[in-house]
């Protein structure tokens, strides 16, 4: 079932969804099930599985020279999605990224997903390679998420990359995209960022999942701006609890989001990680309560594999 159908079927209710990361290469899918088994008590209609592009490492060779090698540290997104759907009978949403993929690669993944009856995807550009200052499109790949949205939408109309394919099967993907209440870090301003978001919706995206935020006002203002600008699709807030003191700095640095003064002060006053975690969890619970009371369509939690924390928060809300 499409995400938008789930949201429509339970309109007026706040659903819950979780996002997980594939295990590091060599790890087992059992770690995913260990995280998700307890979370199923909250009846999430869908689970997101992130996609991780290849990374380059420099290996020292016996000659003393270094060789550049490509590795994918967290492979397995598609397999995990199928495993989740089979085990829990819920929708699994693979994230698809532009970086590291040719259009042909993308088409082949979409064909696999269609054959596996995976009906939902989150279309993203992905971040720059660790060694690059800015995102560089892969040769014969896409530059922006909108190009990926268009490709998926074309397949939904039975249009494949090869013009010789006639009567290609029309897929039925429900396409989600990312949104940034505090604007995407590369964007000169929020208005321009929203123009591109609006273009992604016009190209076929049906819903938005937001970047994490720690001040609900940012989300409410973002939704208002989207509506004023003619973006009418559901906007699902993404939430992540702070669980370590160092995240006071690492979260703003890595995700380009602001932390409210009150939260910062409480974290600074924490002398241990355990105290900081309490602060983070209570903050996330308060955010969730306010968002639910405001009638958001769904609360989407970035679990980072931390099931006990996610369970505690979800139990306080659902
Ligand atoms: P885009 O929509 O392409 O936007 C990127 C930038 O370009 C923005 O500044 C935008 O304003 C600008 N822009 C957009 N279109 C145009 C245009 N036509 N012309 C000029 N400028 C334009 N990353 C992963 O690698 N794997 C994941 O699984 C993953 N999951 C995520 C899930 C969520 C909910 C979110 C919020 C982010 C996720 N990310 C993931 C991170 C995401 O890939 C990065 O934030 C990335 O930098 C931008 O992706 P995007 O899809 O928003 O890009």
PDB file of N, CA and C in Angstrom, residues 14-20 39 48 209 236-241 284-285 287-289 291-292 298-304 309-310 313-318:
ATOM      1  N   UNK A  14      -2.422  10.475  14.135  1.00  0.00           N
ATOM      2  CA  UNK A  14      -0.975  10.585  13.919  1.00  0.00           C
ATOM      3  C   UNK A  14      -0.368   9.187  13.912  1.00  0.00           C
ATOM      4  N   UNK A  15       0.185   8.812  12.768  1.00  0.00           N
ATOM      5  CA  UNK A  15       0.832   7.500  12.655  1.00  0.00           C
ATOM      6  C   UNK A  15       2.273   7.609  13.147  1.00  0.00           C
ATOM      7  N   UNK A  16       2.936   6.447  13.211  1.00  0.00           N
ATOM      8  CA  UNK A  16       4.340   6.462  13.602  1.00  0.00           C
ATOM      9  C   UNK A  16       5.139   5.670  12.573  1.00  0.00           C
ATOM     10  N   UNK A  17       6.336   6.146  12.267  1.00  0.00           N
ATOM     11  CA  UNK A  17       7.218   5.367  11.391  1.00  0.00           C
ATOM     12  C   UNK A  17       8.650   5.472  11.927  1.00  0.00           C
ATOM     13  N   UNK A  18       9.445   4.487  11.536  1.00  0.00           N
ATOM     14  CA  UNK A  18      10.827   4.422  12.033  1.00  0.00           C
ATOM     15  C   UNK A  18      11.791   4.332  10.855  1.00  0.00           C
ATOM     16  N   UNK A  19      12.965   4.887  11.075  1.00  0.00           N
ATOM     17  CA  UNK A  19      13.999   4.796  10.032  1.00  0.00           C
ATOM     18  C   UNK A  19      15.193   4.048  10.587  1.00  0.00           C
ATOM     19  N   UNK A  20      15.673   3.105   9.821  1.00  0.00           N
ATOM     20  CA  UNK A  20      16.825   2.322  10.276  1.00  0.00           C
ATOM     21  C   UNK A  20      17.946   2.356   9.235  1.00  0.00           C
ATOM     22  N   UNK A  39       9.677  -2.659  18.319  1.00  0.00           N
ATOM     23  CA  UNK A  39       9.009  -1.440  17.841  1.00  0.00           C
ATOM     24  C   UNK A  39       7.688  -1.734  17.131  1.00  0.00           C
ATOM     25  N   UNK A  48      11.405   3.020   7.091  1.00  0.00           N
ATOM     26  CA  UNK A  48      12.371   3.489   6.082  1.00  0.00           C
ATOM     27  C   UNK A  48      13.734   2.823   6.289  1.00  0.00           C
ATOM     28  N   UNK A 209       9.307  14.075   3.887  1.00  0.00           N
ATOM     29  CA  UNK A 209       9.770  13.756   5.248  1.00  0.00           C
ATOM     30  C   UNK A 209      10.828  14.798   5.586  1.00  0.00           C
ATOM     31  N   UNK A 236       5.741  15.048   6.743  1.00  0.00           N
ATOM     32  CA  UNK A 236       5.965  14.214   7.934  1.00  0.00           C
ATOM     33  C   UNK A 236       7.191  14.734   8.693  1.00  0.00           C
ATOM     34  N   UNK A 237       7.020  15.089   9.962  1.00  0.00           N
ATOM     35  CA  UNK A 237       8.184  15.574  10.721  1.00  0.00           C
ATOM     36  C   UNK A 237       9.135  14.443  11.104  1.00  0.00           C
ATOM     37  N   UNK A 238      10.415  14.675  10.911  1.00  0.00           N
ATOM     38  CA  UNK A 238      11.440  13.698  11.298  1.00  0.00           C
ATOM     39  C   UNK A 238      12.062  14.110  12.631  1.00  0.00           C
ATOM     40  N   UNK A 239      12.160  13.167  13.566  1.00  0.00           N
ATOM     41  CA  UNK A 239      12.661  13.497  14.904  1.00  0.00           C
ATOM     42  C   UNK A 239      13.801  12.577  15.318  1.00  0.00           C
ATOM     43  N   UNK A 240      14.766  13.174  15.962  1.00  0.00           N
ATOM     44  CA  UNK A 240      15.864  12.360  16.496  1.00  0.00           C
ATOM     45  C   UNK A 240      16.188  12.838  17.903  1.00  0.00           C
ATOM     46  N   UNK A 241      16.190  11.923  18.878  1.00  0.00           N
ATOM     47  CA  UNK A 241      16.574  12.362  20.223  1.00  0.00           C
ATOM     48  C   UNK A 241      18.088  12.477  20.346  1.00  0.00           C
ATOM     49  N   UNK A 284      12.618  15.150  23.223  1.00  0.00           N
ATOM     50  CA  UNK A 284      11.981  14.516  22.059  1.00  0.00           C
ATOM     51  C   UNK A 284      10.527  14.132  22.378  1.00  0.00           C
ATOM     52  N   UNK A 285      10.296  13.685  23.607  1.00  0.00           N
ATOM     53  CA  UNK A 285       8.923  13.349  24.012  1.00  0.00           C
ATOM     54  C   UNK A 285       8.051  14.608  23.971  1.00  0.00           C
ATOM     55  N   UNK A 287       8.538  17.316  22.229  1.00  0.00           N
ATOM     56  CA  UNK A 287       8.340  17.698  20.821  1.00  0.00           C
ATOM     57  C   UNK A 287       7.239  16.843  20.190  1.00  0.00           C
ATOM     58  N   UNK A 288       7.326  15.529  20.446  1.00  0.00           N
ATOM     59  CA  UNK A 288       6.368  14.587  19.851  1.00  0.00           C
ATOM     60  C   UNK A 288       4.949  14.888  20.334  1.00  0.00           C
ATOM     61  N   UNK A 289       4.827  15.167  21.645  1.00  0.00           N
ATOM     62  CA  UNK A 289       3.490  15.439  22.190  1.00  0.00           C
ATOM     63  C   UNK A 289       2.871  16.662  21.524  1.00  0.00           C
ATOM     64  N   UNK A 291       3.621  17.970  18.602  1.00  0.00           N
ATOM     65  CA  UNK A 291       3.349  17.724  17.180  1.00  0.00           C
ATOM     66  C   UNK A 291       2.090  16.871  17.018  1.00  0.00           C
ATOM     67  N   UNK A 292       1.956  15.877  17.890  1.00  0.00           N
ATOM     68  CA  UNK A 292       0.775  15.008  17.809  1.00  0.00           C
ATOM     69  C   UNK A 292      -0.494  15.824  18.116  1.00  0.00           C
ATOM     70  N   UNK A 298       2.060  11.966  10.794  1.00  0.00           N
ATOM     71  CA  UNK A 298       2.891  10.834  11.221  1.00  0.00           C
ATOM     72  C   UNK A 298       4.098  11.400  11.965  1.00  0.00           C
ATOM     73  N   UNK A 299       4.623  10.656  12.924  1.00  0.00           N
ATOM     74  CA  UNK A 299       5.888  11.042  13.561  1.00  0.00           C
ATOM     75  C   UNK A 299       6.935  10.040  13.088  1.00  0.00           C
ATOM     76  N   UNK A 300       7.970  10.549  12.473  1.00  0.00           N
ATOM     77  CA  UNK A 300       8.990   9.689  11.876  1.00  0.00           C
ATOM     78  C   UNK A 300      10.256   9.774  12.736  1.00  0.00           C
ATOM     79  N   UNK A 301      10.658   8.647  13.314  1.00  0.00           N
ATOM     80  CA  UNK A 301      11.817   8.664  14.218  1.00  0.00           C
ATOM     81  C   UNK A 301      13.056   8.100  13.538  1.00  0.00           C
ATOM     82  N   UNK A 302      14.128   8.880  13.585  1.00  0.00           N
ATOM     83  CA  UNK A 302      15.437   8.388  13.145  1.00  0.00           C
ATOM     84  C   UNK A 302      15.975   7.553  14.299  1.00  0.00           C
ATOM     85  N   UNK A 303      15.928   6.236  14.184  1.00  0.00           N
ATOM     86  CA  UNK A 303      16.257   5.385  15.339  1.00  0.00           C
ATOM     87  C   UNK A 303      17.756   5.238  15.564  1.00  0.00           C
ATOM     88  N   UNK A 304      18.547   5.309  14.517  1.00  0.00           N
ATOM     89  CA  UNK A 304      19.999   5.051  14.589  1.00  0.00           C
ATOM     90  C   UNK A 304      20.262   3.702  15.275  1.00  0.00           C
ATOM     91  N   UNK A 309      15.793   3.501  23.348  1.00  0.00           N
ATOM     92  CA  UNK A 309      15.444   4.931  23.384  1.00  0.00           C
ATOM     93  C   UNK A 309      14.176   5.192  22.573  1.00  0.00           C
ATOM     94  N   UNK A 310      14.121   4.603  21.377  1.00  0.00           N
ATOM     95  CA  UNK A 310      12.961   4.834  20.517  1.00  0.00           C
ATOM     96  C   UNK A 310      11.701   4.275  21.179  1.00  0.00           C
ATOM     97  N   UNK A 313      10.422   6.588  23.919  1.00  0.00           N
ATOM     98  CA  UNK A 313       9.751   7.790  23.389  1.00  0.00           C
ATOM     99  C   UNK A 313       8.378   7.410  22.819  1.00  0.00           C
ATOM    100  N   UNK A 314       8.365   6.363  21.995  1.00  0.00           N
ATOM    101  CA  UNK A 314       7.095   5.973  21.354  1.00  0.00           C
ATOM    102  C   UNK A 314       6.056   5.573  22.400  1.00  0.00           C
ATOM    103  N   UNK A 315       6.505   4.918  23.468  1.00  0.00           N
ATOM    104  CA  UNK A 315       5.569   4.484  24.516  1.00  0.00           C
ATOM    105  C   UNK A 315       4.929   5.691  25.214  1.00  0.00           C
ATOM    106  N   UNK A 316       5.681   6.769  25.297  1.00  0.00           N
ATOM    107  CA  UNK A 316       5.134   7.973  25.944  1.00  0.00           C
ATOM    108  C   UNK A 316       4.116   8.678  25.045  1.00  0.00           C
ATOM    109  N   UNK A 317       4.117   8.335  23.764  1.00  0.00           N
ATOM    110  CA  UNK A 317       3.277   9.068  22.806  1.00  0.00           C
ATOM    111  C   UNK A 317       2.108   8.234  22.279  1.00  0.00           C
ATOM    112  N   UNK A 318       2.360   6.938  22.036  1.00  0.00           N
ATOM    113  CA  UNK A 318       1.341   6.132  21.337  1.00  0.00           C
ATOM    114  C   UNK A 318       0.737   5.061  22.256  1.00  0.00           C
TER     115      UNK A 318
END
